[in-house]
N, CA, C, O and CB atoms as a CASP TS submission, in Angstrom:
PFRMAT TS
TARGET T0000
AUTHOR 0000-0000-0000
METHOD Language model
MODEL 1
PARENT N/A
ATOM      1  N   UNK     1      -1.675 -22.676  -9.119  1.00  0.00           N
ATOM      2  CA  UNK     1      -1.577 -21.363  -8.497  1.00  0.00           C
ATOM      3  C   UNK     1      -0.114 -20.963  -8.303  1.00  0.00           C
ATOM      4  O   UNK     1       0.143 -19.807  -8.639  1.00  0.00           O
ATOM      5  CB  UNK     1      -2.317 -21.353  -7.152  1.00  0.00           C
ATOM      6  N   UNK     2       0.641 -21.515  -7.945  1.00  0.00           N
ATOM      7  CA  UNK     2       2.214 -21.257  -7.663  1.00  0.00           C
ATOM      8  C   UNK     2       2.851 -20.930  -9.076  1.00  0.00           C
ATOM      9  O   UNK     2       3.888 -20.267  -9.068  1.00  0.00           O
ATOM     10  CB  UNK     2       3.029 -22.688  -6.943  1.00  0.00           C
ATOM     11  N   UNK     3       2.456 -21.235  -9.980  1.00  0.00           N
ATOM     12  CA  UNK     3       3.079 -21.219 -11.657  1.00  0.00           C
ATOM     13  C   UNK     3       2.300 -19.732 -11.587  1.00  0.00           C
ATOM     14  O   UNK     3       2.824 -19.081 -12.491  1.00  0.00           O
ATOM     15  CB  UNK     3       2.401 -22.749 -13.193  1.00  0.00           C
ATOM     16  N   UNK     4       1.724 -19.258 -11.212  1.00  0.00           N
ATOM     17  CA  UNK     4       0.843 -17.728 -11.490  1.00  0.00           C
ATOM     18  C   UNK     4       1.401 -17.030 -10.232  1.00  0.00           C
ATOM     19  O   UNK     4       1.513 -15.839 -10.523  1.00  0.00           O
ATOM     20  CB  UNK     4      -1.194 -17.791 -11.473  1.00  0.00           C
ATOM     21  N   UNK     5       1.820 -17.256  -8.896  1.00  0.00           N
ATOM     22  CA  UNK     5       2.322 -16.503  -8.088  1.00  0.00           C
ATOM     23  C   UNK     5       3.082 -15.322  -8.628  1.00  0.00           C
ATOM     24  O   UNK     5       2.532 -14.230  -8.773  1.00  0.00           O
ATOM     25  CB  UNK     5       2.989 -17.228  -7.349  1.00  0.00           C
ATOM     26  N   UNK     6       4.275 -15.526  -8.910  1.00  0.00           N
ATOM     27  CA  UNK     6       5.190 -14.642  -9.345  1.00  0.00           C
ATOM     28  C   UNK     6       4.657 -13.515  -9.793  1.00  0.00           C
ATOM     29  O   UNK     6       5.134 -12.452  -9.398  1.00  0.00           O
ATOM     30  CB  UNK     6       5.944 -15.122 -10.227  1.00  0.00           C
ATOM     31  N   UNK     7       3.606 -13.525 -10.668  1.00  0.00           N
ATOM     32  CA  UNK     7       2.492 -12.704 -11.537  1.00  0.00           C
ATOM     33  C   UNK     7       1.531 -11.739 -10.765  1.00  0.00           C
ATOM     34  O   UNK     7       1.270 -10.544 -10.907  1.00  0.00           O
ATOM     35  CB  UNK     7       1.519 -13.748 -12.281  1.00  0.00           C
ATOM     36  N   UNK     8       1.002 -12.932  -9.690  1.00  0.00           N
ATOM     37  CA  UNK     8      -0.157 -12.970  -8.905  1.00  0.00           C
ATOM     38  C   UNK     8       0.048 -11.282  -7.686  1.00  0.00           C
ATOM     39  O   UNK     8      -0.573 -10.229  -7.545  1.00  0.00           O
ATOM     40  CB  UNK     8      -0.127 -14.821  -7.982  1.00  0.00           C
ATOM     41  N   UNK     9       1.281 -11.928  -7.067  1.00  0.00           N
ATOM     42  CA  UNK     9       1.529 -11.141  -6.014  1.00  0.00           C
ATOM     43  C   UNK     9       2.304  -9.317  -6.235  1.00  0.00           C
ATOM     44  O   UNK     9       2.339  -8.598  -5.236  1.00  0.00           O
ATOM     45  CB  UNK     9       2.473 -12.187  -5.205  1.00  0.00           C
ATOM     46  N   UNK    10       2.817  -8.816  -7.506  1.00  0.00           N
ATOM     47  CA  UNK    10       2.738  -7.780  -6.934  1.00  0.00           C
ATOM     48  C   UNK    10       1.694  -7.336  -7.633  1.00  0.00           C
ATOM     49  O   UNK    10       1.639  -6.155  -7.292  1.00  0.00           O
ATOM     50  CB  UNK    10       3.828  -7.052  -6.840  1.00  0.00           C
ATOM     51  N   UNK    11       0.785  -7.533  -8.432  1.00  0.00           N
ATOM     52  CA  UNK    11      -0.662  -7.096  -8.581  1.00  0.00           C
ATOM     53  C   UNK    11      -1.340  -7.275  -7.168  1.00  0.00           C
ATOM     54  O   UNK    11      -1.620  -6.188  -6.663  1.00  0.00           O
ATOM     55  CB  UNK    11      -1.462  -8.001  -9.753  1.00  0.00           C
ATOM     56  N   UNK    12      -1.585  -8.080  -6.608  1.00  0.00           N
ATOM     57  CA  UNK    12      -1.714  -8.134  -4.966  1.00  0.00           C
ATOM     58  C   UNK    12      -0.904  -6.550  -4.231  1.00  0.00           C
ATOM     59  O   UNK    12      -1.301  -5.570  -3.601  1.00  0.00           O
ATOM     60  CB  UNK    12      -0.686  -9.852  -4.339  1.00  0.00           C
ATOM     61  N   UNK    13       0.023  -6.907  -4.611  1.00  0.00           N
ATOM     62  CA  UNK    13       0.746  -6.023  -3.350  1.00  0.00           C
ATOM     63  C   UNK    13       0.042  -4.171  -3.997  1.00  0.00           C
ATOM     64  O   UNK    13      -0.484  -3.279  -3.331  1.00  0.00           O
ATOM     65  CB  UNK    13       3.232  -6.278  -3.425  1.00  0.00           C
ATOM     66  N   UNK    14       0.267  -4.213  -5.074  1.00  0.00           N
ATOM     67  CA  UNK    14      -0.325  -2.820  -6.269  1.00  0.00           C
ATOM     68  C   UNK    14      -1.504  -2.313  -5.494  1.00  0.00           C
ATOM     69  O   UNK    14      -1.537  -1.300  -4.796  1.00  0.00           O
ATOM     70  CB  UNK    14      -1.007  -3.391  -8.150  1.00  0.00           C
ATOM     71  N   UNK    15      -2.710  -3.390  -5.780  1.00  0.00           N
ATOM     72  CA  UNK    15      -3.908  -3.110  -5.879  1.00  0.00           C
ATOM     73  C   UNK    15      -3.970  -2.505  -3.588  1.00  0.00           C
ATOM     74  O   UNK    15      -4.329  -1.533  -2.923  1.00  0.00           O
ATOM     75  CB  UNK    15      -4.965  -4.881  -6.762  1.00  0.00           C
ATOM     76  N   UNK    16      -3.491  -3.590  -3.402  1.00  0.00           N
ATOM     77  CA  UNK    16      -3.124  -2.649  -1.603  1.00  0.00           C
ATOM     78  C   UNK    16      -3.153  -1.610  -1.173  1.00  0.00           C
ATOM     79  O   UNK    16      -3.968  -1.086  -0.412  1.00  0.00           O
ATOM     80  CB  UNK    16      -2.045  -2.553  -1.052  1.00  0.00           C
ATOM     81  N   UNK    17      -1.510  -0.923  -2.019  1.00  0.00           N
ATOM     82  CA  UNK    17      -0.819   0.385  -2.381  1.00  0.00           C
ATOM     83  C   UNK    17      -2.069   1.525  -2.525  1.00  0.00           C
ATOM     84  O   UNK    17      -2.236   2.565  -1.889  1.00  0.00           O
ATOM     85  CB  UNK    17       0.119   0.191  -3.922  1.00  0.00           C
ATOM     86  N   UNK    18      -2.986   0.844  -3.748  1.00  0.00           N
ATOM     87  CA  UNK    18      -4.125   1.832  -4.451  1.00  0.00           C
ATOM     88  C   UNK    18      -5.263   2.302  -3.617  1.00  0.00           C
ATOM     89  O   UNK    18      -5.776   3.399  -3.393  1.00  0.00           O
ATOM     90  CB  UNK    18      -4.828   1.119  -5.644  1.00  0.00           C
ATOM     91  N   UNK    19      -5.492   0.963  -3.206  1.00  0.00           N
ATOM     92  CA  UNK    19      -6.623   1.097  -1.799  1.00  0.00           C
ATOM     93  C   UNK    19      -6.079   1.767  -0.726  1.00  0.00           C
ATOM     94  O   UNK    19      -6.914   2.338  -0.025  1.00  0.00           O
ATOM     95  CB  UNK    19      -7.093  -0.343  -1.096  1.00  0.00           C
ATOM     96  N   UNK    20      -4.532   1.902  -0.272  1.00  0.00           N
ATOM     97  CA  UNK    20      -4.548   2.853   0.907  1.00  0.00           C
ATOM     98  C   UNK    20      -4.212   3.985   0.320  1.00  0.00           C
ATOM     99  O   UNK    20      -3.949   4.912   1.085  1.00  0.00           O
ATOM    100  CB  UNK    20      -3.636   2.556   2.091  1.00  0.00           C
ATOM    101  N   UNK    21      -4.128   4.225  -1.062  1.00  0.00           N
ATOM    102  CA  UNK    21      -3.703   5.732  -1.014  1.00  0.00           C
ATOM    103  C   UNK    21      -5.440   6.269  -1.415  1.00  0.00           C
ATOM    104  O   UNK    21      -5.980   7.254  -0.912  1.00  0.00           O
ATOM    105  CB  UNK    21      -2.155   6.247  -2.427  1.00  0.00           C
ATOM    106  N   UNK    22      -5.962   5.501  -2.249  1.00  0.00           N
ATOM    107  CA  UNK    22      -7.817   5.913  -1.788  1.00  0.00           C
ATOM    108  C   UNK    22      -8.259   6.657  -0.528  1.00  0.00           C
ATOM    109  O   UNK    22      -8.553   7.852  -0.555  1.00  0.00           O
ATOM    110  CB  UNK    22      -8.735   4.500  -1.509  1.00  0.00           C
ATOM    111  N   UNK    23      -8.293   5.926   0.552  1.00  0.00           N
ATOM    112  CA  UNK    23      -8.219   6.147   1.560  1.00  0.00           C
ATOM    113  C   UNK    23      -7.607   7.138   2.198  1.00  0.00           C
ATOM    114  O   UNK    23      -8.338   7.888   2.845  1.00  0.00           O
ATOM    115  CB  UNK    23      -8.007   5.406   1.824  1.00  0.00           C
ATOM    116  N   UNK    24      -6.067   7.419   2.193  1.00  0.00           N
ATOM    117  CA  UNK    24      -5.595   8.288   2.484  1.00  0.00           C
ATOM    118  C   UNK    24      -6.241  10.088   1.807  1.00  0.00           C
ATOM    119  O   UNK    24      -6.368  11.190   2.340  1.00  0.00           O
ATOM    120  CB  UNK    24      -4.329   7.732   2.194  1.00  0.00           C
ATOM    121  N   UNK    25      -6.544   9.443   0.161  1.00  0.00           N
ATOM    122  CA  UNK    25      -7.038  10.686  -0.521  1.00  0.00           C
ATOM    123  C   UNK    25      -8.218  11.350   0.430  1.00  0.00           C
ATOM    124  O   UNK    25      -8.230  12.540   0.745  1.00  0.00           O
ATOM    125  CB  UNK    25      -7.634  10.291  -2.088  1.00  0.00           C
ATOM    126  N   UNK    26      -9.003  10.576   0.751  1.00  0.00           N
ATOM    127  CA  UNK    26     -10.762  11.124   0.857  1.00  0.00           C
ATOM    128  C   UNK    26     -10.796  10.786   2.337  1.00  0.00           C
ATOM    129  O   UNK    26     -11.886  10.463   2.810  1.00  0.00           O
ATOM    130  CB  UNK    26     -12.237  10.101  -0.241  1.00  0.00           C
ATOM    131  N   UNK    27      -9.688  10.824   3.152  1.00  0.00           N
ATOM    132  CA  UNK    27      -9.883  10.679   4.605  1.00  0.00           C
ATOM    133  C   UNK    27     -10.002  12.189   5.480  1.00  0.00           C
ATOM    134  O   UNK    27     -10.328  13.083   4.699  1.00  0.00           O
ATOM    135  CB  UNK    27      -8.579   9.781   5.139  1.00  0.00           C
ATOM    136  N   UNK    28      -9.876  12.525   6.441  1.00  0.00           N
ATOM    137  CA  UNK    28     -10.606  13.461   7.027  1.00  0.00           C
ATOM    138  C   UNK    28      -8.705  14.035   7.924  1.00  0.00           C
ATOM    139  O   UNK    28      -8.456  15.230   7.764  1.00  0.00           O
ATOM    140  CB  UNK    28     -12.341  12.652   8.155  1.00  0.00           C
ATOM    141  N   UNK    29      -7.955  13.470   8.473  1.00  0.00           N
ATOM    142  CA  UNK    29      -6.855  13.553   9.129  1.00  0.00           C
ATOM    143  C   UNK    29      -6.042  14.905   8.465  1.00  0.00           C
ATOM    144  O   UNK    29      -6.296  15.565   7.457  1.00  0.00           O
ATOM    145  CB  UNK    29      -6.119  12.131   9.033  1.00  0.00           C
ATOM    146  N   UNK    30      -4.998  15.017   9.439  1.00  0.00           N
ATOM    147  CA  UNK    30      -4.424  16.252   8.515  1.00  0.00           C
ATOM    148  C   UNK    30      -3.471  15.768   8.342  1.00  0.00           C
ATOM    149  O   UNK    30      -3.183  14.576   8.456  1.00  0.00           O
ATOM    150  CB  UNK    30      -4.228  17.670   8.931  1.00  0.00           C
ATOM    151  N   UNK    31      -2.527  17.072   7.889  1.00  0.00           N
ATOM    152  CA  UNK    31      -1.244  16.476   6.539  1.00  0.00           C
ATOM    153  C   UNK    31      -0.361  15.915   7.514  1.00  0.00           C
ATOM    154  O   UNK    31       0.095  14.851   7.097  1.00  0.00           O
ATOM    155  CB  UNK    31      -0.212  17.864   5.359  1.00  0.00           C
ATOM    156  N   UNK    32       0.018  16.194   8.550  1.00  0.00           N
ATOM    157  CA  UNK    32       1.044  15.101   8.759  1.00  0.00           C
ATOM    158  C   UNK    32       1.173  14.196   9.245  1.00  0.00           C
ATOM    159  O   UNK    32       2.244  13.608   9.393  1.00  0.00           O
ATOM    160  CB  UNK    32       1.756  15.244   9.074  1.00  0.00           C
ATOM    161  N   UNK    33      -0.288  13.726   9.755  1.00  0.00           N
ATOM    162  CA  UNK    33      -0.663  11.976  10.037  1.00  0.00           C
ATOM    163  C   UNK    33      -0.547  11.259   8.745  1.00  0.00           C
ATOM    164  O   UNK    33      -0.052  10.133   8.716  1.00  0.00           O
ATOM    165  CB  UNK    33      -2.374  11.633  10.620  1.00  0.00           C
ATOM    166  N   UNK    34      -1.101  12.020   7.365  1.00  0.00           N
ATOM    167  CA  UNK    34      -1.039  11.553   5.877  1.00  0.00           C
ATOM    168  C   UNK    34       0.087  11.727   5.725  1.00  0.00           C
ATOM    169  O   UNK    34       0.194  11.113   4.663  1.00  0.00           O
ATOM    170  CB  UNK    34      -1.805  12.165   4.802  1.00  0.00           C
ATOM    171  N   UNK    35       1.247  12.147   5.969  1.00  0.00           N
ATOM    172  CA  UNK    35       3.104  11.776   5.674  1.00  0.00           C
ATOM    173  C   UNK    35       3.275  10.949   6.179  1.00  0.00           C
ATOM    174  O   UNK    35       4.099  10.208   5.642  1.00  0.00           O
ATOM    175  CB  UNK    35       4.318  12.589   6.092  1.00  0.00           C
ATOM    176  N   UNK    36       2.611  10.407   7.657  1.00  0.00           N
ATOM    177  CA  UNK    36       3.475   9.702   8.632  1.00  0.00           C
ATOM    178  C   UNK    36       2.929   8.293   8.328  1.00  0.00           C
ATOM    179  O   UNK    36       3.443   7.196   8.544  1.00  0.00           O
ATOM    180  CB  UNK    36       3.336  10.220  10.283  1.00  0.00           C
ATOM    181  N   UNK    37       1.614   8.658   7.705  1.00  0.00           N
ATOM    182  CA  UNK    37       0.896   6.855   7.151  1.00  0.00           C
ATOM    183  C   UNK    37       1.311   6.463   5.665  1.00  0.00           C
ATOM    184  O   UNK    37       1.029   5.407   5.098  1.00  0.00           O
ATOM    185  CB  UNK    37      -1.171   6.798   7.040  1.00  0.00           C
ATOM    186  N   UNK    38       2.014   7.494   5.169  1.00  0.00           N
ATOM    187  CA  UNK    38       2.712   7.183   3.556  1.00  0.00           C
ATOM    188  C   UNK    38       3.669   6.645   4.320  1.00  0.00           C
ATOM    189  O   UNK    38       3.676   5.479   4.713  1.00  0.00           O
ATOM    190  CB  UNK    38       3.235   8.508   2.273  1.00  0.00           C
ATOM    191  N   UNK    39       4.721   7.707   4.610  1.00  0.00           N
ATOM    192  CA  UNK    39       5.832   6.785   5.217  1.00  0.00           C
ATOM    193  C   UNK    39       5.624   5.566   5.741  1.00  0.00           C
ATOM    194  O   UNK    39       6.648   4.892   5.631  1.00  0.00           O
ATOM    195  CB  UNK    39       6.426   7.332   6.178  1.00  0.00           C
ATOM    196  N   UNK    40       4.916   5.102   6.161  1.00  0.00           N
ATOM    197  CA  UNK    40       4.722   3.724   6.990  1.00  0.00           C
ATOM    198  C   UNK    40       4.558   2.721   5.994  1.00  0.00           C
ATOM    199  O   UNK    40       5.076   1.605   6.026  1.00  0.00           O
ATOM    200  CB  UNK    40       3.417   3.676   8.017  1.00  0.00           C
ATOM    201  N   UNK    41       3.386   3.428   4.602  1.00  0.00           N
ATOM    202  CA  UNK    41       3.243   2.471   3.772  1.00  0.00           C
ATOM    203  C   UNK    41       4.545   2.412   3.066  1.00  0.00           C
ATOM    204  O   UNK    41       4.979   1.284   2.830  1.00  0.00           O
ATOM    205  CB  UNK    41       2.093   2.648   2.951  1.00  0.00           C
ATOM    206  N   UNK    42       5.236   3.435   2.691  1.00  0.00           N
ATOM    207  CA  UNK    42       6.508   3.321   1.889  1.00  0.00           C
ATOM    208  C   UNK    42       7.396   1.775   2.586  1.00  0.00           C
ATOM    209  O   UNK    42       7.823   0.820   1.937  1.00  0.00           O
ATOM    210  CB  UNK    42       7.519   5.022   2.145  1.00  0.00           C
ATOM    211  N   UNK    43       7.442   1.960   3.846  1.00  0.00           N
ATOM    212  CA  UNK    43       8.243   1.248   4.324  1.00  0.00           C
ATOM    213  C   UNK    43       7.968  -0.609   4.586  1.00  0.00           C
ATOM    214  O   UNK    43       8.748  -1.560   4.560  1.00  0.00           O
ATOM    215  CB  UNK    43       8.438   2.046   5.434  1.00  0.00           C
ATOM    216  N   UNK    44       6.399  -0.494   4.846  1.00  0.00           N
ATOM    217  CA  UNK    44       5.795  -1.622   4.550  1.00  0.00           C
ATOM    218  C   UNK    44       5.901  -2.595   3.011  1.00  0.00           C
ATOM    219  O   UNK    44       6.161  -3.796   2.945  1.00  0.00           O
ATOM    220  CB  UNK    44       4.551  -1.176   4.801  1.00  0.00           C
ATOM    221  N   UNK    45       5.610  -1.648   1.854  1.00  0.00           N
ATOM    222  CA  UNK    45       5.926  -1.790   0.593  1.00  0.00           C
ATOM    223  C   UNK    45       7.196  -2.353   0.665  1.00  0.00           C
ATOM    224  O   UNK    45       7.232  -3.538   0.998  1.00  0.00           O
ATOM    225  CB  UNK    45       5.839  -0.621  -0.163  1.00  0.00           C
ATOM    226  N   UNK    46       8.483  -1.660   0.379  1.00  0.00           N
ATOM    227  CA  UNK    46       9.687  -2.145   0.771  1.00  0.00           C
ATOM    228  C   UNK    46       9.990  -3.534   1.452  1.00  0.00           C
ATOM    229  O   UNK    46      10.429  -4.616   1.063  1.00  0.00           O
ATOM    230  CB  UNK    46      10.083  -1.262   1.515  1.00  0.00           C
ATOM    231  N   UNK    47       9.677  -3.157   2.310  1.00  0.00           N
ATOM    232  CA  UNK    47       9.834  -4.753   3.033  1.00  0.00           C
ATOM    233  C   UNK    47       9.057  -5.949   2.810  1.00  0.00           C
ATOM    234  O   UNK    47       9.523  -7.053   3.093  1.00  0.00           O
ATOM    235  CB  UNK    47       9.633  -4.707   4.396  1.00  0.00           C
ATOM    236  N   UNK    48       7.816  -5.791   2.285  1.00  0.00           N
ATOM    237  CA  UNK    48       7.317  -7.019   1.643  1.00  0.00           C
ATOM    238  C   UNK    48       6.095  -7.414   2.358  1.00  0.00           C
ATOM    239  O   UNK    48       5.439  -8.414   2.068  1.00  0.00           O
ATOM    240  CB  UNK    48       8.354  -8.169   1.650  1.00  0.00           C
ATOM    241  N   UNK    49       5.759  -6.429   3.491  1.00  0.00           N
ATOM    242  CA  UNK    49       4.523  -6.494   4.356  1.00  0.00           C
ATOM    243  C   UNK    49       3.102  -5.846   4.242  1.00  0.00           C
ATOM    244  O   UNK    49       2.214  -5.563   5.047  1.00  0.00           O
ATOM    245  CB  UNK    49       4.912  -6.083   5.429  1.00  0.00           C
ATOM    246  N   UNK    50       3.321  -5.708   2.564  1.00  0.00           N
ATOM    247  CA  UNK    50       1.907  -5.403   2.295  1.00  0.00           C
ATOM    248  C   UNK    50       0.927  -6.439   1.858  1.00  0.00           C
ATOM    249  O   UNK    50      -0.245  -6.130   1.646  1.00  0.00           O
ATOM    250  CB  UNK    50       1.873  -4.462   1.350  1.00  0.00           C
TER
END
């Protein structure tokens, strides 16, 4: 598994990304709770906490 990590994890981190912007698409909130939860993911992404 560690010889496939490198590989493994930002398909991991991707498939995350995809599922919260799903979510974000077909959620009910208005637009600037959906800026303020991109931004959050932007910043999560970045840092490595997805």
């Amino acid at each position: 598994m560690e010889v496939n990590y490198p590989y493994y994890h930002p398909i991991q981190m991707a498939y995350r990304v995809a599922q919260q912007l799903i979510c974000f698409k077909y959620s009910s909130q208005d637009e600037d709770s959906i800026r303020q939860a991109l931004q959050d993911l932007k910043e999560q992404y970045i840092d490595g906490r997805i």
